[in-house]
mmCIF file of N, CA and C and ligand atoms in Angstrom:
data_model
loop_
_atom_site.group_PDB
_atom_site.id
_atom_site.type_symbol
_atom_site.label_atom_id
_atom_site.label_comp_id
_atom_site.label_asym_id
_atom_site.label_seq_id
_atom_site.Cartn_x
_atom_site.Cartn_y
_atom_site.Cartn_z
ATOM 1 N N MET A 1 -5.301 -39.199 -13.520
ATOM 2 C CA MET A 1 -6.278 -39.599 -14.534
ATOM 3 C C MET A 1 -6.017 -41.033 -14.964
ATOM 4 N N LYS A 2 -4.760 -41.315 -15.266
ATOM 5 C CA LYS A 2 -4.351 -42.655 -15.672
ATOM 6 C C LYS A 2 -4.664 -43.653 -14.558
ATOM 7 N N ARG A 3 -4.313 -43.234 -13.327
ATOM 8 C CA ARG A 3 -4.504 -44.103 -12.179
ATOM 9 C C ARG A 3 -5.981 -44.428 -11.986
ATOM 10 N N ARG A 4 -6.828 -43.430 -12.197
ATOM 11 C CA ARG A 4 -8.263 -43.630 -12.016
ATOM 12 C C ARG A 4 -8.782 -44.653 -13.027
ATOM 13 N N LEU A 5 -8.308 -44.536 -14.239
ATOM 14 C CA LEU A 5 -8.737 -45.456 -15.287
ATOM 15 C C LEU A 5 -8.295 -46.873 -14.938
ATOM 16 N N PHE A 6 -7.082 -47.001 -14.465
ATOM 17 C CA PHE A 6 -6.540 -48.303 -14.084
ATOM 18 C C PHE A 6 -7.389 -48.917 -12.979
ATOM 19 N N ALA A 7 -7.746 -48.118 -12.002
ATOM 20 C CA ALA A 7 -8.572 -48.602 -10.896
ATOM 21 C C ALA A 7 -9.927 -49.074 -11.420
ATOM 22 N N ALA A 8 -10.472 -48.328 -12.352
ATOM 23 C CA ALA A 8 -11.772 -48.704 -12.916
ATOM 24 C C ALA A 8 -11.666 -50.033 -13.647
ATOM 25 N N LEU A 9 -10.566 -50.234 -14.348
ATOM 26 C CA LEU A 9 -10.349 -51.490 -15.060
ATOM 27 C C LEU A 9 -10.241 -52.649 -14.084
ATOM 28 N N LEU A 10 -9.531 -52.416 -12.996
ATOM 29 C CA LEU A 10 -9.366 -53.455 -11.977
ATOM 30 C C LEU A 10 -10.716 -53.866 -11.415
ATOM 31 N N ILE A 11 -11.520 -52.879 -11.080
ATOM 32 C CA ILE A 11 -12.840 -53.151 -10.511
ATOM 33 C C ILE A 11 -13.688 -53.895 -11.538
ATOM 34 N N GLY A 12 -13.607 -53.447 -12.775
ATOM 35 C CA GLY A 12 -14.361 -54.077 -13.849
ATOM 36 C C GLY A 12 -13.994 -55.534 -14.017
ATOM 37 N N SER A 13 -12.706 -55.827 -13.998
ATOM 38 C CA SER A 13 -12.277 -57.200 -14.233
ATOM 39 C C SER A 13 -12.616 -58.078 -13.030
ATOM 40 N N ALA A 14 -12.568 -57.516 -11.827
ATOM 41 C CA ALA A 14 -12.898 -58.299 -10.637
ATOM 42 C C ALA A 14 -14.375 -58.678 -10.657
ATOM 43 N N ALA A 15 -15.211 -57.726 -11.058
ATOM 44 C CA ALA A 15 -16.649 -57.987 -11.076
ATOM 45 C C ALA A 15 -17.001 -59.021 -12.137
ATOM 46 N N GLY A 16 -16.239 -59.056 -13.224
ATOM 47 C CA GLY A 16 -16.521 -59.967 -14.310
ATOM 48 C C GLY A 16 -15.992 -61.374 -14.075
ATOM 49 N N GLY A 17 -15.133 -61.537 -13.093
ATOM 50 C CA GLY A 17 -14.541 -62.846 -12.828
ATOM 51 C C GLY A 17 -15.570 -63.821 -12.279
ATOM 52 N N VAL A 18 -15.479 -65.069 -12.698
ATOM 53 C CA VAL A 18 -16.429 -66.084 -12.230
ATOM 54 C C VAL A 18 -16.045 -66.559 -10.836
ATOM 55 N N VAL A 19 -14.759 -66.819 -10.669
ATOM 56 C CA VAL A 19 -14.281 -67.318 -9.377
ATOM 57 C C VAL A 19 -13.314 -66.292 -8.799
ATOM 58 N N ARG A 20 -13.508 -66.004 -7.549
ATOM 59 C CA ARG A 20 -12.544 -65.108 -6.897
ATOM 60 C C ARG A 20 -11.471 -65.942 -6.226
ATOM 61 N N LEU A 21 -10.259 -65.545 -6.420
ATOM 62 C CA LEU A 21 -9.164 -66.266 -5.784
ATOM 63 C C LEU A 21 -9.240 -66.076 -4.280
ATOM 64 N N ALA A 22 -8.828 -67.096 -3.563
ATOM 65 C CA ALA A 22 -8.879 -67.049 -2.103
ATOM 66 C C ALA A 22 -7.995 -65.931 -1.571
ATOM 67 N N ALA A 23 -6.775 -65.876 -2.071
ATOM 68 C CA ALA A 23 -5.865 -64.830 -1.621
ATOM 69 C C ALA A 23 -6.020 -63.631 -2.537
ATOM 70 N N GLN A 24 -6.516 -62.559 -1.992
ATOM 71 C CA GLN A 24 -6.700 -61.366 -2.805
ATOM 72 C C GLN A 24 -5.351 -60.723 -3.078
ATOM 73 N N PRO A 25 -5.134 -60.321 -4.302
ATOM 74 C CA PRO A 25 -3.898 -59.594 -4.584
ATOM 75 C C PRO A 25 -3.921 -58.251 -3.863
ATOM 76 N N SER A 26 -2.756 -57.801 -3.487
ATOM 77 C CA SER A 26 -2.647 -56.512 -2.830
ATOM 78 C C SER A 26 -2.921 -55.383 -3.807
ATOM 79 N N ASN A 27 -3.658 -54.414 -3.352
ATOM 80 C CA ASN A 27 -3.677 -53.147 -4.066
ATOM 81 C C ASN A 27 -2.386 -52.431 -3.711
ATOM 82 N N GLU A 28 -1.838 -51.710 -4.655
ATOM 83 C CA GLU A 28 -0.613 -50.978 -4.373
ATOM 84 C C GLU A 28 -0.865 -49.487 -4.473
ATOM 85 N N VAL A 29 -0.237 -48.764 -3.574
ATOM 86 C CA VAL A 29 -0.309 -47.311 -3.658
ATOM 87 C C VAL A 29 1.105 -46.772 -3.462
ATOM 88 N N SER A 30 1.524 -45.909 -4.366
ATOM 89 C CA SER A 30 2.850 -45.302 -4.269
ATOM 90 C C SER A 30 2.763 -44.054 -3.407
ATOM 91 N N VAL A 31 3.646 -43.980 -2.420
ATOM 92 C CA VAL A 31 3.693 -42.805 -1.554
ATOM 93 C C VAL A 31 5.138 -42.313 -1.495
ATOM 94 N N ALA A 32 5.329 -41.052 -1.840
ATOM 95 C CA ALA A 32 6.661 -40.454 -1.820
ATOM 96 C C ALA A 32 6.841 -39.634 -0.548
ATOM 97 N N ALA A 33 7.975 -39.836 0.096
ATOM 98 C CA ALA A 33 8.300 -39.076 1.294
ATOM 99 C C ALA A 33 9.324 -38.012 0.953
ATOM 100 N N SER A 34 9.123 -36.818 1.481
ATOM 101 C CA SER A 34 10.112 -35.754 1.345
ATOM 102 C C SER A 34 9.885 -34.806 2.503
ATOM 103 N N LYS A 35 10.862 -33.941 2.758
ATOM 104 C CA LYS A 35 10.707 -32.980 3.849
ATOM 105 C C LYS A 35 9.569 -32.027 3.521
ATOM 106 N N PHE A 36 8.520 -31.933 4.205
ATOM 107 C CA PHE A 36 8.146 -32.741 5.360
ATOM 108 C C PHE A 36 6.749 -33.253 5.099
ATOM 109 N N GLU A 37 6.622 -34.053 4.100
ATOM 110 C CA GLU A 37 5.286 -34.513 3.727
ATOM 111 C C GLU A 37 5.334 -35.866 3.028
ATOM 112 N N PHE A 38 4.166 -36.494 3.055
ATOM 113 C CA PHE A 38 3.951 -37.675 2.240
ATOM 114 C C PHE A 38 3.048 -37.274 1.076
ATOM 115 N N THR A 39 3.366 -37.766 -0.108
ATOM 116 C CA THR A 39 2.556 -37.466 -1.287
ATOM 117 C C THR A 39 2.141 -38.774 -1.952
ATOM 118 N N PRO A 40 0.850 -39.088 -2.040
ATOM 119 C CA PRO A 40 -0.269 -38.288 -1.527
ATOM 120 C C PRO A 40 -0.356 -38.370 0.002
ATOM 121 N N GLU A 41 -1.066 -37.401 0.542
ATOM 122 C CA GLU A 41 -1.209 -37.322 1.986
ATOM 123 C C GLU A 41 -2.341 -38.228 2.470
ATOM 124 N N THR A 42 -3.303 -38.455 1.593
ATOM 125 C CA THR A 42 -4.441 -39.303 1.945
ATOM 126 C C THR A 42 -4.495 -40.498 1.006
ATOM 127 N N VAL A 43 -4.604 -41.663 1.614
ATOM 128 C CA VAL A 43 -4.643 -42.916 0.859
ATOM 129 C C VAL A 43 -5.939 -43.623 1.228
ATOM 130 N N LYS A 44 -6.550 -44.261 0.234
ATOM 131 C CA LYS A 44 -7.807 -44.959 0.527
ATOM 132 C C LYS A 44 -7.625 -46.467 0.478
ATOM 133 N N GLY A 45 -8.332 -47.145 1.363
ATOM 134 C CA GLY A 45 -8.294 -48.594 1.402
ATOM 135 C C GLY A 45 -9.676 -49.139 1.682
ATOM 136 N N LYS A 46 -9.774 -50.469 1.628
ATOM 137 C CA LYS A 46 -11.049 -51.131 1.902
ATOM 138 C C LYS A 46 -10.842 -52.206 2.944
ATOM 139 N N VAL A 47 -11.848 -52.401 3.765
ATOM 140 C CA VAL A 47 -11.788 -53.446 4.786
ATOM 141 C C VAL A 47 -11.575 -54.800 4.107
ATOM 142 N N GLY A 48 -10.607 -55.553 4.613
ATOM 143 C CA GLY A 48 -10.353 -56.903 4.115
ATOM 144 C C GLY A 48 -9.512 -56.972 2.856
ATOM 145 N N GLN A 49 -9.188 -55.826 2.292
ATOM 146 C CA GLN A 49 -8.391 -55.791 1.057
ATOM 147 C C GLN A 49 -6.949 -55.414 1.393
ATOM 148 N N PRO A 50 -6.018 -56.353 1.183
ATOM 149 C CA PRO A 50 -4.616 -56.013 1.456
ATOM 150 C C PRO A 50 -4.183 -54.785 0.654
ATOM 151 N N LEU A 51 -3.401 -53.959 1.292
ATOM 152 C CA LEU A 51 -2.936 -52.724 0.672
ATOM 153 C C LEU A 51 -1.431 -52.621 0.882
ATOM 154 N N THR A 52 -0.711 -52.462 -0.214
ATOM 155 C CA THR A 52 0.740 -52.337 -0.117
ATOM 156 C C THR A 52 1.160 -50.905 -0.392
ATOM 157 N N PHE A 53 1.802 -50.309 0.586
ATOM 158 C CA PHE A 53 2.420 -48.998 0.390
ATOM 159 C C PHE A 53 3.769 -49.216 -0.282
ATOM 160 N N VAL A 54 3.964 -48.568 -1.412
ATOM 161 C CA VAL A 54 5.264 -48.595 -2.081
ATOM 162 C C VAL A 54 5.911 -47.246 -1.814
ATOM 163 N N LEU A 55 6.874 -47.258 -0.915
ATOM 164 C CA LEU A 55 7.404 -46.019 -0.350
ATOM 165 C C LEU A 55 8.745 -45.643 -0.971
ATOM 166 N N THR A 56 8.872 -44.390 -1.335
ATOM 167 C CA THR A 56 10.142 -43.882 -1.851
ATOM 168 C C THR A 56 10.436 -42.535 -1.206
ATOM 169 N N SER A 57 11.714 -42.168 -1.224
ATOM 170 C CA SER A 57 12.125 -40.878 -0.674
ATOM 171 C C SER A 57 12.941 -40.123 -1.703
ATOM 172 N N PHE A 58 12.716 -38.812 -1.751
ATOM 173 C CA PHE A 58 13.473 -37.981 -2.687
ATOM 174 C C PHE A 58 14.742 -37.418 -2.071
ATOM 175 N N ASP A 59 14.720 -37.197 -0.766
ATOM 176 C CA ASP A 59 15.812 -36.406 -0.212
ATOM 177 C C ASP A 59 16.687 -37.138 0.802
ATOM 178 N N ARG A 60 16.094 -37.748 1.765
ATOM 179 C CA ARG A 60 16.889 -38.344 2.838
ATOM 180 C C ARG A 60 16.101 -39.500 3.419
ATOM 181 N N ILE A 61 16.655 -40.147 4.393
ATOM 182 C CA ILE A 61 15.937 -41.249 5.015
ATOM 183 C C ILE A 61 14.782 -40.691 5.861
ATOM 184 N N HIS A 62 13.623 -41.307 5.682
ATOM 185 C CA HIS A 62 12.458 -40.988 6.493
ATOM 186 C C HIS A 62 11.948 -42.289 7.090
ATOM 187 N N GLY A 63 11.002 -42.148 7.988
ATOM 188 C CA GLY A 63 10.371 -43.331 8.564
ATOM 189 C C GLY A 63 8.921 -43.410 8.127
ATOM 190 N N PHE A 64 8.363 -44.590 8.271
ATOM 191 C CA PHE A 64 6.939 -44.792 7.985
ATOM 192 C C PHE A 64 6.391 -45.647 9.110
ATOM 193 N N LYS A 65 5.470 -45.084 9.856
ATOM 194 C CA LYS A 65 4.932 -45.822 10.986
ATOM 195 C C LYS A 65 3.422 -45.719 11.029
ATOM 196 N N MET A 66 2.773 -46.863 11.230
ATOM 197 C CA MET A 66 1.325 -46.912 11.423
ATOM 198 C C MET A 66 1.062 -47.708 12.691
ATOM 199 N N PRO A 67 0.917 -47.014 13.797
ATOM 200 C CA PRO A 67 0.780 -47.707 15.085
ATOM 201 C C PRO A 67 -0.385 -48.689 15.127
ATOM 202 N N GLU A 68 -1.533 -48.319 14.548
ATOM 203 C CA GLU A 68 -2.705 -49.199 14.622
ATOM 204 C C GLU A 68 -2.475 -50.536 13.923
ATOM 205 N N PHE A 69 -1.529 -50.551 12.999
ATOM 206 C CA PHE A 69 -1.281 -51.789 12.261
ATOM 207 C C PHE A 69 0.025 -52.456 12.684
ATOM 208 N N GLY A 70 0.698 -51.847 13.636
ATOM 209 C CA GLY A 70 1.922 -52.442 14.158
ATOM 210 C C GLY A 70 3.041 -52.542 13.129
ATOM 211 N N VAL A 71 3.077 -51.600 12.200
ATOM 212 C CA VAL A 71 4.130 -51.646 11.185
ATOM 213 C C VAL A 71 4.956 -50.361 11.200
ATOM 214 N N ARG A 72 6.216 -50.524 10.848
ATOM 215 C CA ARG A 72 7.073 -49.367 10.601
ATOM 216 C C ARG A 72 8.178 -49.804 9.646
ATOM 217 N N ALA A 73 8.755 -48.829 8.951
ATOM 218 C CA ALA A 73 9.834 -49.122 8.015
ATOM 219 C C ALA A 73 10.674 -47.874 7.819
ATOM 220 N N ASP A 74 11.907 -48.088 7.416
ATOM 221 C CA ASP A 74 12.744 -46.988 6.963
ATOM 222 C C ASP A 74 12.469 -46.769 5.482
ATOM 223 N N ILE A 75 12.404 -45.510 5.080
ATOM 224 C CA ILE A 75 12.289 -45.182 3.653
ATOM 225 C C ILE A 75 13.629 -44.605 3.228
ATOM 226 N N VAL A 76 14.359 -45.392 2.458
ATOM 227 C CA VAL A 76 15.720 -45.036 2.092
ATOM 228 C C VAL A 76 15.731 -44.503 0.660
ATOM 229 N N PRO A 77 16.408 -43.366 0.426
ATOM 230 C CA PRO A 77 16.463 -42.811 -0.926
ATOM 231 C C PRO A 77 16.932 -43.850 -1.953
ATOM 232 N N ASP A 78 16.345 -43.789 -3.122
ATOM 233 C CA ASP A 78 16.690 -44.678 -4.236
ATOM 234 C C ASP A 78 16.349 -46.142 -3.983
ATOM 235 N N GLN A 79 15.491 -46.370 -3.032
ATOM 236 C CA GLN A 79 15.000 -47.731 -2.814
ATOM 237 C C GLN A 79 13.483 -47.706 -2.744
ATOM 238 N N GLU A 80 12.893 -48.846 -3.081
ATOM 239 C CA GLU A 80 11.458 -49.016 -2.876
ATOM 240 C C GLU A 80 11.265 -49.820 -1.614
ATOM 241 N N THR A 81 10.479 -49.285 -0.719
ATOM 242 C CA THR A 81 10.185 -49.996 0.517
ATOM 243 C C THR A 81 8.710 -50.355 0.499
ATOM 244 N N ARG A 82 8.421 -51.634 0.720
ATOM 245 C CA ARG A 82 7.038 -52.092 0.639
ATOM 246 C C ARG A 82 6.526 -52.486 2.017
ATOM 247 N N VAL A 83 5.364 -51.947 2.334
ATOM 248 C CA VAL A 83 4.709 -52.281 3.604
ATOM 249 C C VAL A 83 3.276 -52.678 3.274
ATOM 250 N N THR A 84 2.902 -53.884 3.646
ATOM 251 C CA THR A 84 1.551 -54.359 3.353
ATOM 252 C C THR A 84 0.740 -54.500 4.632
ATOM 253 N N ILE A 85 -0.447 -53.983 4.583
ATOM 254 C CA ILE A 85 -1.368 -54.106 5.709
ATOM 255 C C ILE A 85 -2.708 -54.609 5.170
ATOM 256 N N THR A 86 -3.519 -55.154 6.055
ATOM 257 C CA THR A 86 -4.891 -55.515 5.689
ATOM 258 C C THR A 86 -5.830 -54.914 6.731
ATOM 259 N N PRO A 87 -6.534 -53.866 6.351
ATOM 260 C CA PRO A 87 -7.444 -53.224 7.309
ATOM 261 C C PRO A 87 -8.568 -54.183 7.714
ATOM 262 N N THR A 88 -8.890 -54.198 8.989
ATOM 263 C CA THR A 88 -9.978 -55.054 9.463
ATOM 264 C C THR A 88 -11.193 -54.244 9.895
ATOM 265 N N GLN A 89 -11.054 -52.931 9.891
ATOM 266 C CA GLN A 89 -12.208 -52.093 10.207
ATOM 267 C C GLN A 89 -12.113 -50.761 9.484
ATOM 268 N N ALA A 90 -13.285 -50.169 9.286
ATOM 269 C CA ALA A 90 -13.327 -48.872 8.622
ATOM 270 C C ALA A 90 -12.862 -47.780 9.576
ATOM 271 N N GLY A 91 -12.399 -46.691 9.007
ATOM 272 C CA GLY A 91 -11.983 -45.566 9.833
ATOM 273 C C GLY A 91 -10.816 -44.833 9.209
ATOM 274 N N SER A 92 -10.305 -43.868 9.946
ATOM 275 C CA SER A 92 -9.133 -43.111 9.505
ATOM 276 C C SER A 92 -7.953 -43.464 10.396
ATOM 277 N N PHE A 93 -6.843 -43.759 9.769
ATOM 278 C CA PHE A 93 -5.660 -44.181 10.500
ATOM 279 C C PHE A 93 -4.475 -43.348 10.041
ATOM 280 N N VAL A 94 -3.706 -42.911 11.012
ATOM 281 C CA VAL A 94 -2.609 -42.021 10.674
ATOM 282 C C VAL A 94 -1.339 -42.820 10.369
ATOM 283 N N PHE A 95 -0.552 -42.307 9.429
ATOM 284 C CA PHE A 95 0.827 -42.779 9.277
ATOM 285 C C PHE A 95 1.735 -41.577 9.355
ATOM 286 N N PHE A 96 2.920 -41.785 9.878
ATOM 287 C CA PHE A 96 3.795 -40.633 10.066
ATOM 288 C C PHE A 96 5.259 -41.039 9.996
ATOM 289 N N CYS A 97 6.082 -40.018 9.858
ATOM 290 C CA CYS A 97 7.533 -40.214 9.831
ATOM 291 C C CYS A 97 8.028 -40.336 11.268
ATOM 292 N N ASP A 98 8.814 -41.389 11.535
ATOM 293 C CA ASP A 98 9.334 -41.565 12.886
ATOM 294 C C ASP A 98 10.861 -41.510 12.928
ATOM 295 N N ILE A 99 11.439 -40.878 11.920
ATOM 296 C CA ILE A 99 12.880 -40.615 11.947
ATOM 297 C C ILE A 99 13.042 -39.109 11.832
ATOM 298 N N PHE A 100 13.661 -38.506 12.829
ATOM 299 C CA PHE A 100 13.765 -37.054 12.819
ATOM 300 C C PHE A 100 14.455 -36.589 11.535
ATOM 301 N N CYS A 101 13.767 -35.698 10.792
ATOM 302 C CA CYS A 101 14.307 -35.298 9.491
ATOM 303 C C CYS A 101 14.416 -33.786 9.349
ATOM 304 N N GLY A 102 14.200 -33.054 10.431
ATOM 305 C CA GLY A 102 14.373 -31.607 10.371
ATOM 306 C C GLY A 102 13.241 -30.873 11.058
ATOM 307 N N ASP A 103 13.174 -29.566 10.820
ATOM 308 C CA ASP A 103 12.250 -28.696 11.539
ATOM 309 C C ASP A 103 10.777 -29.017 11.341
ATOM 310 N N GLY A 104 10.405 -29.578 10.202
ATOM 311 C CA GLY A 104 8.993 -29.869 9.965
ATOM 312 C C GLY A 104 8.626 -31.312 10.259
ATOM 313 N N HIS A 105 9.543 -32.032 10.843
ATOM 314 C CA HIS A 105 9.352 -33.470 11.045
ATOM 315 C C HIS A 105 8.059 -33.811 11.785
ATOM 316 N N GLU A 106 7.770 -33.042 12.814
ATOM 317 C CA GLU A 106 6.601 -33.356 13.646
ATOM 318 C C GLU A 106 5.293 -33.294 12.846
ATOM 319 N N GLU A 107 5.310 -32.543 11.759
ATOM 320 C CA GLU A 107 4.092 -32.381 10.953
ATOM 321 C C GLU A 107 4.006 -33.417 9.834
ATOM 322 N N MET A 108 4.978 -34.249 9.717
ATOM 323 C CA MET A 108 5.044 -35.137 8.547
ATOM 324 C C MET A 108 4.181 -36.370 8.759
ATOM 325 N N SER A 109 2.971 -36.280 8.259
ATOM 326 C CA SER A 109 2.043 -37.389 8.471
ATOM 327 C C SER A 109 1.037 -37.456 7.334
ATOM 328 N N GLY A 110 0.317 -38.551 7.298
ATOM 329 C CA GLY A 110 -0.729 -38.742 6.319
ATOM 330 C C GLY A 110 -1.826 -39.603 6.909
ATOM 331 N N THR A 111 -2.861 -39.831 6.119
ATOM 332 C CA THR A 111 -4.023 -40.562 6.624
ATOM 333 C C THR A 111 -4.429 -41.670 5.674
ATOM 334 N N LEU A 112 -4.678 -42.829 6.236
ATOM 335 C CA LEU A 112 -5.286 -43.917 5.478
ATOM 336 C C LEU A 112 -6.772 -43.929 5.830
ATOM 337 N N VAL A 113 -7.603 -43.743 4.817
ATOM 338 C CA VAL A 113 -9.060 -43.784 5.016
ATOM 339 C C VAL A 113 -9.553 -45.139 4.537
ATOM 340 N N VAL A 114 -10.078 -45.939 5.468
ATOM 341 C CA VAL A 114 -10.542 -47.278 5.148
ATOM 342 C C VAL A 114 -12.057 -47.276 5.065
ATOM 343 N N GLU A 115 -12.561 -47.728 3.926
ATOM 344 C CA GLU A 115 -14.014 -47.813 3.738
ATOM 345 C C GLU A 115 -14.463 -49.252 3.865
ATOM 346 N N ALA A 116 -15.679 -49.421 4.329
ATOM 347 C CA ALA A 116 -16.218 -50.758 4.562
ATOM 348 C C ALA A 116 -16.413 -51.502 3.237
HETATM 349 CU CU1 LIG B 1 10.774 -37.070 9.778
#
């Protein structure tokens, strides 16, 4: 609920601005990794809008990989790991754990939904 309000404020202030800065600030989304899921599992983005994943882990080291964007990172417990991408086309893109973390590892994935 809080997050939704914040997003609405951001959109409101962007629309009210007279000049748009050349470099768009990154939108940030917090994603928590744990055996064997990412929370939230679905993340939304927009074409041309940089998006920073702020990744944390509750239990052990996990991986974060998005092949379409050529990025990967280790998610280390008690650390914030930041991965920034800029979608260039609409669609659904998968991200997944690429460090074996146990029996459910193969299912540990999420989706970035990019809207035009
Ligand atoms: Cu894993």
